[in-house]
Short mmCIF file of C-alpha atoms and ligand atoms in Angstrom, two decimals:
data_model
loop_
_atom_site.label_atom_id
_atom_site.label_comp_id
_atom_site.label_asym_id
_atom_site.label_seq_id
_atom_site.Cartn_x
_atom_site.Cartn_y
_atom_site.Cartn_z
CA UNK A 5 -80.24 44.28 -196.23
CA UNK A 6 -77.08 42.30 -196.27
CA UNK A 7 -75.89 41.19 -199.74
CA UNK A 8 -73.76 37.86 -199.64
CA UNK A 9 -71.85 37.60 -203.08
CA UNK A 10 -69.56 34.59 -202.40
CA UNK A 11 -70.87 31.51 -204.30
CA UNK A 12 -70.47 28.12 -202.16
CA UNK A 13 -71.79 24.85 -203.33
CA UNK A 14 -72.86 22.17 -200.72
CA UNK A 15 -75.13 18.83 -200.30
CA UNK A 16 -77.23 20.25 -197.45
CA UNK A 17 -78.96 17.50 -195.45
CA UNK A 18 -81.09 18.24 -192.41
CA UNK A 19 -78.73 17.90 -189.16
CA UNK A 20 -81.29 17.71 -185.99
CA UNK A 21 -80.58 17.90 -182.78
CA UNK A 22 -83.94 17.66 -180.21
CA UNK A 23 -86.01 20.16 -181.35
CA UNK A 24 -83.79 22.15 -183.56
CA UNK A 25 -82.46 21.60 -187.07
CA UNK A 26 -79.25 22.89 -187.62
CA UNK A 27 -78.92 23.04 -191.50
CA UNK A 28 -81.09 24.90 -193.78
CA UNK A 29 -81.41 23.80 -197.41
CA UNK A 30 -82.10 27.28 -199.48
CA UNK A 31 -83.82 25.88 -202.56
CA UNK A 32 -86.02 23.67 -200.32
CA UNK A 33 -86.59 26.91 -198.12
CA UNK A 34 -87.96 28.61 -201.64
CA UNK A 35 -89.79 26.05 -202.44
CA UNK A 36 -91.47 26.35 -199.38
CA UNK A 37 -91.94 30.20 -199.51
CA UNK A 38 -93.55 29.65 -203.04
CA UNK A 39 -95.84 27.18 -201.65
CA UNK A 40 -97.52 29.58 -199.51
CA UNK A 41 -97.49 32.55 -202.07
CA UNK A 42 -99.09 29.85 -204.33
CA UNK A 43 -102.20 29.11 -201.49
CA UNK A 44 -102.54 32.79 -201.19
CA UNK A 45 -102.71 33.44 -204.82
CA UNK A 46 -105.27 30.37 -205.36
CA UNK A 47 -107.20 32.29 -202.90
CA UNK A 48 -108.07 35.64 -204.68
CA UNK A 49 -107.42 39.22 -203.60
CA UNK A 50 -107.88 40.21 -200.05
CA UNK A 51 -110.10 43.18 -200.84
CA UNK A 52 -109.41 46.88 -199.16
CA UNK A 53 -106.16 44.63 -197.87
CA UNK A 54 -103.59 46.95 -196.41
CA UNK A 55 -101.18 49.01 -198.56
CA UNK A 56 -98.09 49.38 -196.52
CA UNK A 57 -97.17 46.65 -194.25
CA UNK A 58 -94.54 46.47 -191.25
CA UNK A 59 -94.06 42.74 -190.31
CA UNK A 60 -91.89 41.87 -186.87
CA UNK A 61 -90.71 38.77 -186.99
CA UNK A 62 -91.27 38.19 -190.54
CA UNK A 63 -89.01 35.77 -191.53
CA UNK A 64 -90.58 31.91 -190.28
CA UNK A 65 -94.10 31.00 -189.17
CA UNK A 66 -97.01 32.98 -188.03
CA UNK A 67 -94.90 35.86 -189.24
CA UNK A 68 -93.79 34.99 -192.57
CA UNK A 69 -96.90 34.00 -193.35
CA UNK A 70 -98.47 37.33 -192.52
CA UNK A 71 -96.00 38.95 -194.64
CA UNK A 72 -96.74 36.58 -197.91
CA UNK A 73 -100.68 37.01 -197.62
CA UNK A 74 -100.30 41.01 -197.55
CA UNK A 75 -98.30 41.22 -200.01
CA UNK A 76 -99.61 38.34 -202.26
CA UNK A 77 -103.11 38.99 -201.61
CA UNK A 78 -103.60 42.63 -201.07
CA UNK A 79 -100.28 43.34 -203.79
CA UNK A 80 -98.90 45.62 -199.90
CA UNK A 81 -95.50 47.24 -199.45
CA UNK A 82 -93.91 45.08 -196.70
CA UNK A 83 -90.71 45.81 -194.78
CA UNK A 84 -89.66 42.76 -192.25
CA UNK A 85 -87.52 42.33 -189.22
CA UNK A 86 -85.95 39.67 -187.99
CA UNK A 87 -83.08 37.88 -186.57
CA UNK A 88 -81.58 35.21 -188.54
CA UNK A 89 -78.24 34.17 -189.33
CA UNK A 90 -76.72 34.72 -192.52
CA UNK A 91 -74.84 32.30 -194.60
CA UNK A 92 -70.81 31.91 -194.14
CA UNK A 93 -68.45 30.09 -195.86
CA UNK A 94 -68.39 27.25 -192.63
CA UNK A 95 -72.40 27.54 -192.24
CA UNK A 96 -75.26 27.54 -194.37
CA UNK A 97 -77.50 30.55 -192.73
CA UNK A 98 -80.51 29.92 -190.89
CA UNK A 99 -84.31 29.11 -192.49
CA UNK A 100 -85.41 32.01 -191.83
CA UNK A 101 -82.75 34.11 -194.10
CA UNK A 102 -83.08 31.77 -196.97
CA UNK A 103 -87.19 32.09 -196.52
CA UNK A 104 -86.54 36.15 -196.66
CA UNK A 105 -84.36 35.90 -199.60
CA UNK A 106 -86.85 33.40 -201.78
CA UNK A 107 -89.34 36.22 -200.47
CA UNK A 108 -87.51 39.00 -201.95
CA UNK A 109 -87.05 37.32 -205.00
CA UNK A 110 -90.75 36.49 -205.27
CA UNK A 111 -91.76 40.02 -204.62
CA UNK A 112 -89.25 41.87 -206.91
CA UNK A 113 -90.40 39.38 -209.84
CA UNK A 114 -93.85 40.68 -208.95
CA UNK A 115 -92.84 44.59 -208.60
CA UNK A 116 -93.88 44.18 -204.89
CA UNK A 117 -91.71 46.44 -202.64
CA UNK A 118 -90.08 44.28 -200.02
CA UNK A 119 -87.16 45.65 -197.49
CA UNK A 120 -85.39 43.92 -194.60
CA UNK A 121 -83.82 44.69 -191.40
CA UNK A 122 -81.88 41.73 -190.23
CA UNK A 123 -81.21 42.09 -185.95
CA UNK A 124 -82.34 42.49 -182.93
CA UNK A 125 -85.78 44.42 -182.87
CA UNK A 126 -86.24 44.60 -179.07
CA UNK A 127 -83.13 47.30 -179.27
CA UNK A 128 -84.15 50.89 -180.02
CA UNK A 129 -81.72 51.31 -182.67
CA UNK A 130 -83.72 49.01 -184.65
CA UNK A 131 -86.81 50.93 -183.77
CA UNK A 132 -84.63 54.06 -185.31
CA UNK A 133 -83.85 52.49 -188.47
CA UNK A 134 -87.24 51.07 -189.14
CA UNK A 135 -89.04 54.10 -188.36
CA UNK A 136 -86.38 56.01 -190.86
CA UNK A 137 -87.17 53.46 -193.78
CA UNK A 138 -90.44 53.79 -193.25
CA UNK A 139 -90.31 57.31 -193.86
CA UNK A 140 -87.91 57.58 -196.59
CA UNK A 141 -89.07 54.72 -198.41
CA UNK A 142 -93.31 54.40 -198.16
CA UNK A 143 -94.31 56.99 -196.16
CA UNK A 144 -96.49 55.21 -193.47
CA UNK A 145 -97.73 51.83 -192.46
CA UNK A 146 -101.48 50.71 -191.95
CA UNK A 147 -100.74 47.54 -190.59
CA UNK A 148 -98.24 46.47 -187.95
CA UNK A 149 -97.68 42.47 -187.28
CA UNK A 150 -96.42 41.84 -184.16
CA UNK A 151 -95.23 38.28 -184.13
CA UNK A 152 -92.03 37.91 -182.70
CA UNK A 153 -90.82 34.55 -180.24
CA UNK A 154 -87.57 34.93 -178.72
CA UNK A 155 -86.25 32.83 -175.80
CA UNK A 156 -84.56 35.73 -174.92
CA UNK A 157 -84.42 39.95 -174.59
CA UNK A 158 -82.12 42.20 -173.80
CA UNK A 159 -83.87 44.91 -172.42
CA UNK A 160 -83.43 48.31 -174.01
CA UNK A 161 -83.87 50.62 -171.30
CA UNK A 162 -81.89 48.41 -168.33
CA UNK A 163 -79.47 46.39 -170.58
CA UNK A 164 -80.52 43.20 -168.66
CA UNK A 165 -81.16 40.44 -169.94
CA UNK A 166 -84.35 37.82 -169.68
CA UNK A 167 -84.91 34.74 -170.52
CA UNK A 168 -88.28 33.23 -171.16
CA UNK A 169 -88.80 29.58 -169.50
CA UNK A 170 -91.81 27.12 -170.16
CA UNK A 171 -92.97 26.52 -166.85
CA UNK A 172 -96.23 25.64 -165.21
CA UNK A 173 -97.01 28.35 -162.05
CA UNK A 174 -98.05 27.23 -158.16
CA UNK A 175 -97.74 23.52 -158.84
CA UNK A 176 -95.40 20.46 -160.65
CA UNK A 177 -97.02 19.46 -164.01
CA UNK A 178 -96.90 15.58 -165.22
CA UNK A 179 -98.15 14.84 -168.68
CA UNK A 180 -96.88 12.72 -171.58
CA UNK A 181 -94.54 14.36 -173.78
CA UNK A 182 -92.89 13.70 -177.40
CA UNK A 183 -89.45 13.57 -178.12
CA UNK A 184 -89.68 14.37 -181.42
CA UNK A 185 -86.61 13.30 -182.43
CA UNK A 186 -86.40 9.93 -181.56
CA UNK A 187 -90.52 8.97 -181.38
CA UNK A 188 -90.62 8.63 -178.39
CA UNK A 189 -93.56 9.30 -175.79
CA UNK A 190 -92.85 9.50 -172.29
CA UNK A 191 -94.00 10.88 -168.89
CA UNK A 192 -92.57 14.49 -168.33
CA UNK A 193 -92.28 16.89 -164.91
CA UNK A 194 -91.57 20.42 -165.00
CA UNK A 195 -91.38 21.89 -161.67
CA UNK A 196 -93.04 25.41 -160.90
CA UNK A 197 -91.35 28.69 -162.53
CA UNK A 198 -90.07 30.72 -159.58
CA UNK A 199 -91.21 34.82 -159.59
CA UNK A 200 -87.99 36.04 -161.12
CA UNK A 201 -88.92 33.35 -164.21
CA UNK A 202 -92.39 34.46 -164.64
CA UNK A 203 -91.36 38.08 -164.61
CA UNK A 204 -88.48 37.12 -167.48
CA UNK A 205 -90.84 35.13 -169.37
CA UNK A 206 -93.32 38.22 -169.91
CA UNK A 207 -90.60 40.61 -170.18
CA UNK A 208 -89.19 38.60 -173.19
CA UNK A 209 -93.13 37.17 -174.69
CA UNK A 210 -95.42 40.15 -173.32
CA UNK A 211 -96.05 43.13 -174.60
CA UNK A 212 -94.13 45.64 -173.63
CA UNK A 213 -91.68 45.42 -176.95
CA UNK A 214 -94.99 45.68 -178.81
CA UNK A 215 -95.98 48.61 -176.91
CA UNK A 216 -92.43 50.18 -178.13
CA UNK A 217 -92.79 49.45 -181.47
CA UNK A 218 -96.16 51.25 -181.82
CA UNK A 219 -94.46 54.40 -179.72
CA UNK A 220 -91.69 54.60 -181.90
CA UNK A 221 -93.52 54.63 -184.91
CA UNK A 222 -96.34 56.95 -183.65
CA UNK A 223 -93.67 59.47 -182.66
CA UNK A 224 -91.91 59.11 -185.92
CA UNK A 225 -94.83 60.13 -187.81
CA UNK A 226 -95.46 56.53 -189.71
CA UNK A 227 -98.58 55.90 -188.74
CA UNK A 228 -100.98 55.96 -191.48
CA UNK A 229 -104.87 57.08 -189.60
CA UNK A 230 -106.83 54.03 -188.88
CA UNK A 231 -103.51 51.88 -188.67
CA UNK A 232 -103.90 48.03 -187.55
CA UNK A 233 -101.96 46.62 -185.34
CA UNK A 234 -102.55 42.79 -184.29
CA UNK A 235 -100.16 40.43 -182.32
CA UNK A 236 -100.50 36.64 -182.27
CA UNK A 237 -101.69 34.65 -178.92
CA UNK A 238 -102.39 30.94 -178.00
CA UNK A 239 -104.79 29.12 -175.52
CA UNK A 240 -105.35 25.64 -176.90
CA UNK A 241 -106.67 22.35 -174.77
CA UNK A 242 -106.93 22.17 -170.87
CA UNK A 243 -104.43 19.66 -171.15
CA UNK A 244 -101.47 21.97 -171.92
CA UNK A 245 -103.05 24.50 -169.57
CA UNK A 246 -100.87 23.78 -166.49
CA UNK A 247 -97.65 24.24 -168.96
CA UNK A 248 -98.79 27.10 -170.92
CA UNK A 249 -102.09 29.01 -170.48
CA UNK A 250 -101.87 29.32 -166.73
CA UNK A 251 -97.95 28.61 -167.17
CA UNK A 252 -95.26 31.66 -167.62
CA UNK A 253 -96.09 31.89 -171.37
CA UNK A 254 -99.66 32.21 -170.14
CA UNK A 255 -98.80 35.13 -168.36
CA UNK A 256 -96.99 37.02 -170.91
CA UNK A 257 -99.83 36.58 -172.79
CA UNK A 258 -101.82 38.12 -170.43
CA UNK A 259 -99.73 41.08 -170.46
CA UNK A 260 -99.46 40.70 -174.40
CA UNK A 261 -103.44 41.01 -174.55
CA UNK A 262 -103.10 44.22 -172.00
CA UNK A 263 -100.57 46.07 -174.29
CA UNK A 264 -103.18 45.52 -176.69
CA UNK A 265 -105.64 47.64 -174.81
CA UNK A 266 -103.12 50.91 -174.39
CA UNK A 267 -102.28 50.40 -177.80
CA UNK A 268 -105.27 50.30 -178.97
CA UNK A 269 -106.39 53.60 -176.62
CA UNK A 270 -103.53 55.36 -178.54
CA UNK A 271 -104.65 54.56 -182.03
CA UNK A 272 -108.28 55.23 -181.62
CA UNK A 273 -106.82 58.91 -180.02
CA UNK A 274 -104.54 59.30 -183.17
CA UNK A 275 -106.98 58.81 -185.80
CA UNK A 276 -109.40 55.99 -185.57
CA UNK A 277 -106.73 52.73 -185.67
CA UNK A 278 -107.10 49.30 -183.71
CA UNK A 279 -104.76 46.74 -181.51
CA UNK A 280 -105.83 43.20 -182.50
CA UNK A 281 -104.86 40.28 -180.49
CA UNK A 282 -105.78 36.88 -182.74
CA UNK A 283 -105.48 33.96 -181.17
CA UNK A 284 -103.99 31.28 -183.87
CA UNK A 285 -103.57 27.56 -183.75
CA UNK A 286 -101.35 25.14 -182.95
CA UNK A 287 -98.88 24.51 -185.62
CA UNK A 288 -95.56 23.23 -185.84
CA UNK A 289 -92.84 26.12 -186.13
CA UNK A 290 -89.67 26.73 -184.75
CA UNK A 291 -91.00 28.09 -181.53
CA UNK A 292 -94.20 25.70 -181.25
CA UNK A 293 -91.58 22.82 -181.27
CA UNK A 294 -89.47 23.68 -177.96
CA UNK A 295 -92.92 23.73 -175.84
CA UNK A 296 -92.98 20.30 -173.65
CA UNK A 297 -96.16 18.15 -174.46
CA UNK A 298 -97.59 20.53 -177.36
CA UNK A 299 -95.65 18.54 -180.35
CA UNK A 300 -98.12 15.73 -178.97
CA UNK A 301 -101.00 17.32 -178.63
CA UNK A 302 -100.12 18.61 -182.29
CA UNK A 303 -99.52 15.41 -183.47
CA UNK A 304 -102.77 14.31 -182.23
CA UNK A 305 -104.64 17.59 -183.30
CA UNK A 306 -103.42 17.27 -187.15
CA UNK A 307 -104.68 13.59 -187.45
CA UNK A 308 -108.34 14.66 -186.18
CA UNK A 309 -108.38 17.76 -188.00
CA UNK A 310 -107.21 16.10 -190.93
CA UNK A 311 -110.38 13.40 -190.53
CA UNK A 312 -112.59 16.15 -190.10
CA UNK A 313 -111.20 18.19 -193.43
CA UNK A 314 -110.89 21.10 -191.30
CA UNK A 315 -106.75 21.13 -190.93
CA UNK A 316 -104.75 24.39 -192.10
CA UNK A 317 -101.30 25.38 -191.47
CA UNK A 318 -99.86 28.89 -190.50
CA UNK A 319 -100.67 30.38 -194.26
CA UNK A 320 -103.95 29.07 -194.07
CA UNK A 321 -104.75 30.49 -190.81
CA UNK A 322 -103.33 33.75 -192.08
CA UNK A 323 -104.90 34.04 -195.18
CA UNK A 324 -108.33 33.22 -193.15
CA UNK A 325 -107.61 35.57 -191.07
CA UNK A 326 -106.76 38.44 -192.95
CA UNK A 327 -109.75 37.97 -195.66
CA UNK A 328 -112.34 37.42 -192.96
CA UNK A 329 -111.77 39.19 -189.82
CA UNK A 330 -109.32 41.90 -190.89
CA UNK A 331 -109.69 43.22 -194.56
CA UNK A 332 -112.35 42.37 -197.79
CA UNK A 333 -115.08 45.04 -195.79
CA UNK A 334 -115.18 42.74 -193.06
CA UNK A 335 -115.42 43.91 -189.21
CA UNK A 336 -113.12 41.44 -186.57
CA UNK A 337 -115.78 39.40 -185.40
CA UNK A 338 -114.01 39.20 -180.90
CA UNK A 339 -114.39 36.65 -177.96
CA UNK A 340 -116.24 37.72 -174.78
CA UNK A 341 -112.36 38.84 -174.13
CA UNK A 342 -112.00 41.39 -177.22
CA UNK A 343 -109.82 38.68 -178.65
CA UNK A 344 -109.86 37.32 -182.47
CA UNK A 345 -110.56 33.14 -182.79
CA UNK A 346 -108.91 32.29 -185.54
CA UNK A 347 -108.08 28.83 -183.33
CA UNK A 348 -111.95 28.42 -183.36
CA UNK A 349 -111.68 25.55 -185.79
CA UNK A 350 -109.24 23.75 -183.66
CA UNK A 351 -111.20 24.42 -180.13
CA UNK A 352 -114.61 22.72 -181.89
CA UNK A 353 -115.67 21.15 -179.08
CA UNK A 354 -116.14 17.63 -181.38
CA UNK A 355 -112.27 18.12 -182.17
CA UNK A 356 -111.65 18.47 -178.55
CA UNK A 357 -112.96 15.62 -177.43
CA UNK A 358 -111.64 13.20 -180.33
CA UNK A 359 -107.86 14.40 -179.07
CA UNK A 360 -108.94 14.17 -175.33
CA UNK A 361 -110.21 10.36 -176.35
CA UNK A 362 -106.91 9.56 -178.13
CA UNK A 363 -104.53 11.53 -175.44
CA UNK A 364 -104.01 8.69 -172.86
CA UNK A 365 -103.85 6.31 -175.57
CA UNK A 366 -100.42 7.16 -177.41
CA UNK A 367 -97.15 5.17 -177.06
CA UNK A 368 -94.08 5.06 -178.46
CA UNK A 369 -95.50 2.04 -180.18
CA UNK A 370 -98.89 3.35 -181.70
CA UNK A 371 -97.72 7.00 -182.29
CA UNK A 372 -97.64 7.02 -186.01
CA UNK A 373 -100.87 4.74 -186.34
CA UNK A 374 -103.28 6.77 -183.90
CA UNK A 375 -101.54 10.22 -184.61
CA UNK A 376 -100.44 12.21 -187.79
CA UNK A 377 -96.72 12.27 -185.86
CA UNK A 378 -95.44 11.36 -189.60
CA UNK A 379 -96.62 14.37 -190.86
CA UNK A 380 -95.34 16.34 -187.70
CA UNK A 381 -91.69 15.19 -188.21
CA UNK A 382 -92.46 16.26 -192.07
CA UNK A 383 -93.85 19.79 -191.14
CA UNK A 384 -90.88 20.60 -188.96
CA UNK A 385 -88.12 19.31 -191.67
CA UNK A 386 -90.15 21.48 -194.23
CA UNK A 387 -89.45 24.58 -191.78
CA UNK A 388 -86.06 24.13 -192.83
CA UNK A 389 -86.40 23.41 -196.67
CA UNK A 390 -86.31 19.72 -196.27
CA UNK A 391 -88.75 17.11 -197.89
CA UNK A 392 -90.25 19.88 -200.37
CA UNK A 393 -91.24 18.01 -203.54
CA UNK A 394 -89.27 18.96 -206.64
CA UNK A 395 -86.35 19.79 -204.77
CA UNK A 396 -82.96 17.33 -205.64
CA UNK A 397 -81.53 16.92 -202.19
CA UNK A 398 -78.83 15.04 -203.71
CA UNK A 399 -77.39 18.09 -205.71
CA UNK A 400 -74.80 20.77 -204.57
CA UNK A 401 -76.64 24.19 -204.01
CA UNK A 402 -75.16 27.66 -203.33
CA UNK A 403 -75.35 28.24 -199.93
CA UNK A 404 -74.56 32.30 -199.64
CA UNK A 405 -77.58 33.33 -200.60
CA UNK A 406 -78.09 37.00 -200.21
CA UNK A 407 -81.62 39.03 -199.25
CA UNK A 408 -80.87 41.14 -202.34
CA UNK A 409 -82.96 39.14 -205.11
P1 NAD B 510 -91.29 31.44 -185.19
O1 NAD B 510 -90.20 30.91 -184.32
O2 NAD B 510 -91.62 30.70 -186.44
O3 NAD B 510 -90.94 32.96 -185.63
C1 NAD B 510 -90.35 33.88 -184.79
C2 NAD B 510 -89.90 35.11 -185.56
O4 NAD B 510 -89.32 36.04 -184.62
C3 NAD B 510 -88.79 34.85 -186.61
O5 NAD B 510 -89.00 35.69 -187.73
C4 NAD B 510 -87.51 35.29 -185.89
O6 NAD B 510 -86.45 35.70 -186.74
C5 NAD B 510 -88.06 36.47 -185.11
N1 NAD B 510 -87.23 36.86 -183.97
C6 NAD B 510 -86.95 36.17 -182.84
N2 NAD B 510 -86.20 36.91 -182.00
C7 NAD B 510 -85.99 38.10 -182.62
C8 NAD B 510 -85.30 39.29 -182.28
N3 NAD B 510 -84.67 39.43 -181.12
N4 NAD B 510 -85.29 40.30 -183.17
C9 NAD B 510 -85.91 40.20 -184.38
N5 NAD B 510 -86.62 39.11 -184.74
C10 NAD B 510 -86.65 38.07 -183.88
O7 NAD B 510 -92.54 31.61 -184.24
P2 NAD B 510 -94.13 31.47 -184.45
O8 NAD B 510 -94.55 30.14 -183.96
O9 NAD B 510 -94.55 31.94 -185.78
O10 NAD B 510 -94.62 32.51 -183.34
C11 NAD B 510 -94.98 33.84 -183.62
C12 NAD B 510 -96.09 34.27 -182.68
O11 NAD B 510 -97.23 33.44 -182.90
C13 NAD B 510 -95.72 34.12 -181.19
O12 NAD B 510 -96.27 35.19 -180.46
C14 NAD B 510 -96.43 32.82 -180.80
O13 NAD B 510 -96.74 32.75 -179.43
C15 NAD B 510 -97.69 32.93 -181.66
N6 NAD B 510 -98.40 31.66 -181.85
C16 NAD B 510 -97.73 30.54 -182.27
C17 NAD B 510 -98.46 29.34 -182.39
C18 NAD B 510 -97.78 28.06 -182.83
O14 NAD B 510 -98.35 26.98 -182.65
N7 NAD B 510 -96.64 28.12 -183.44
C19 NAD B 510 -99.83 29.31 -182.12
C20 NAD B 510 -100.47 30.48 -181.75
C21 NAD B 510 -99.74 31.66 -181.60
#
């Protein structure tokens, strides 16, 4: 787990650089955790929920949210991996440590079990170790998250290393893009991924890993029968297709959505389980906020979803998700593609054409009057504990937190 016992007290204020923040404020972080376990909670148990839950990447987003509505909503066992950087005397650690630890701290107050594997879970030996946890500690899981985003893998079995680009395929792409730093819209052209970056890209974002994870643990013996598995997928508007959808990360999708199909061969052989892909929304997370053009079309999204009363954010879609497709006696209601819509409220067709309508509209000028960019630039400092309300910014807080509560 990694206990840090050194106390160091710091004013942390949010350091950005482009589409990364490099400071982390750990009470904010909490504050943010507790948030989410609050919506859950407001929400009322997930009925027949699962019991014990393996979450990779569970320590920001899509994945951290999965993590907080199984165990907050269904009371599950949840172990989590993840890759995030620790506190040091220099650094605070990253927001996805501090997240884990207000986690931990959340669950133990609630006798939840809750166990973390901090590294690199595209290497077998964190398979091992998981799969050895698993056993010694809770027996089996019934429900595997997949929800990992990496730029990068280092493969297991070759030792190379791949690195996922964001590249349209066949053809340049033009399209206004955000600089969501400075608020600033301007005209953006990626040039075509060659073969060697579309084969990276799905080696790092497809399924394969997935496909590993679910071997390990069925040859380990922690497979509870009838396990779920479900990874997360995005397709959003035609105008992002060039860049994304029919772009590298469109393609590792593909072959995420194919690992989904052997996996789910393997379960339904080994006792009646199911492979889930669920296609989620647009939202701002770490990851979301490195894709060219999709801050944006976010930005744009948020503002007509908020006019509508429709708008959720990653616990939201989670907690939907889990309480009416996966769990409470409910079947997965699946797409003419076997895949799970959980984006449906965002792909309205109403909502599509109020951002298509406002698209070729936005300048630097009119961004934060005809978009909710305001609230973007809010969502993404929130990712790192900033802007969280009853939080004093202005007071020193220990930075070495640890992940043992
Ligand atoms: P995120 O950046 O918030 O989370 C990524 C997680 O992966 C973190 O827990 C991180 O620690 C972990 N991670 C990264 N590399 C790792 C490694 N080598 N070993 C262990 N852990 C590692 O990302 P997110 O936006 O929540 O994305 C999760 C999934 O959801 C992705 O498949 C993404 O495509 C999908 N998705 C995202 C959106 C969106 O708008 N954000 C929409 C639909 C689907």
């Amino acid at each position: 787990m990694g206990g840090v016992r050194r106390v160091r007290l710091m004013i942390i204020k949010p350091r950005v650089r482009g589409f990364i923040c490099l400071t982390a404020h750990p009470a904010g972080c909490a504050a943010h955790v507790q948030e989410q376990i609050d919506y859950v909670k407001s929400k009322g148990v997930i009925g027949n929920g699962p019991r014990n839950v393996l979450v990779i990447g569970a320590s920001t987003g899509y994945g951290l949210a999965s993590r907080i509505t199984a165990s907050f909503g269904s009371g599950a066992r949840t172990m989590g991996v993840f890759f995030e950087r620790p506190p040091s005397e220099k650094k605070c650690a990253t927001a996805g440590w501090y997240n884990s630890a207000a986690f931990h701290r959340a669950a133990a107050a609630e006798g939840l079990y809750a166990r973390s594997f901090n590294g690199d879970a595209f290497s077998d030996e964190m398979k091992v170790q998981v799969v050895e946890a698993i056993r010694e500690d809770i027996g089996q899981v019934d429900l595997v998250v997949y929800s990992l985003a990496s730029p990068r893998r280092q493969h297991p079995r070759t030792g190379e290393t791949h690195k996922s680009v964001l590249k349209p395929i066949g053809q340049h792409y033009t399209a206004s893009t955000l600089d969501t730093d400075k608020g600033a819209v301007s005209e953006v052209t990626i040039g075509p991924a060659t073969e060697q970056e579309i084969a990276d890209t799905v080696a790092v974002m497809g399924g394969e890993d997935w496909g590993f994870w679910m071997e390990a643990l069925d040859e380990g013996g922690v497979l509870a029968p009838g396990t779920t598995t479900v990874a997360y997928d995005y397709i959003g508007p035609e105008v992002t297709w060039p860049v994304y959808t029919n772009g590298t990360m469109g393609r590792a999708k593909i072959d995420l959505r194919e690992a989904a199909r052997q996996i789910d061969a393997r379960l339904k052989e080994n006792g009646n389980g199911r492979a889930y892909v669920s296609v989620n929304k647009a939202l701002v997370t770490q990851a979301s906020s490195a894709i060219p053009v999709v801050p944006l079309y976010i930005s744009i999204l948020y503002r007509v979803m908020k006019e509508k009363g429709n708008h959720e954010g990653t616990i939201e879609q989670i907690q939907r998700l889990f309480a009416t497709h996966l769990y409470n006696s409910r079947e997965p209601q699946l797409d003419d593609k076997g895949l799970i819509r959980i984006d449906d409220w965002e792909m309205e067709p109403d909502i599509q054409a109020r951002v298509k309508e406002i698209w070729p509209r936005v300048t630097s000028e009119n961004l934060r009057e005809i978009t909710d960019f305001d609230n973007y630039q809010e969502e993404f400092l929130k990712l790192f504990g900033f802007g969280l309300p009853g939080v004093d910014y202005d007071q020193e807080v220990d930075q070495m937190v640890g992940l043992d509560p």
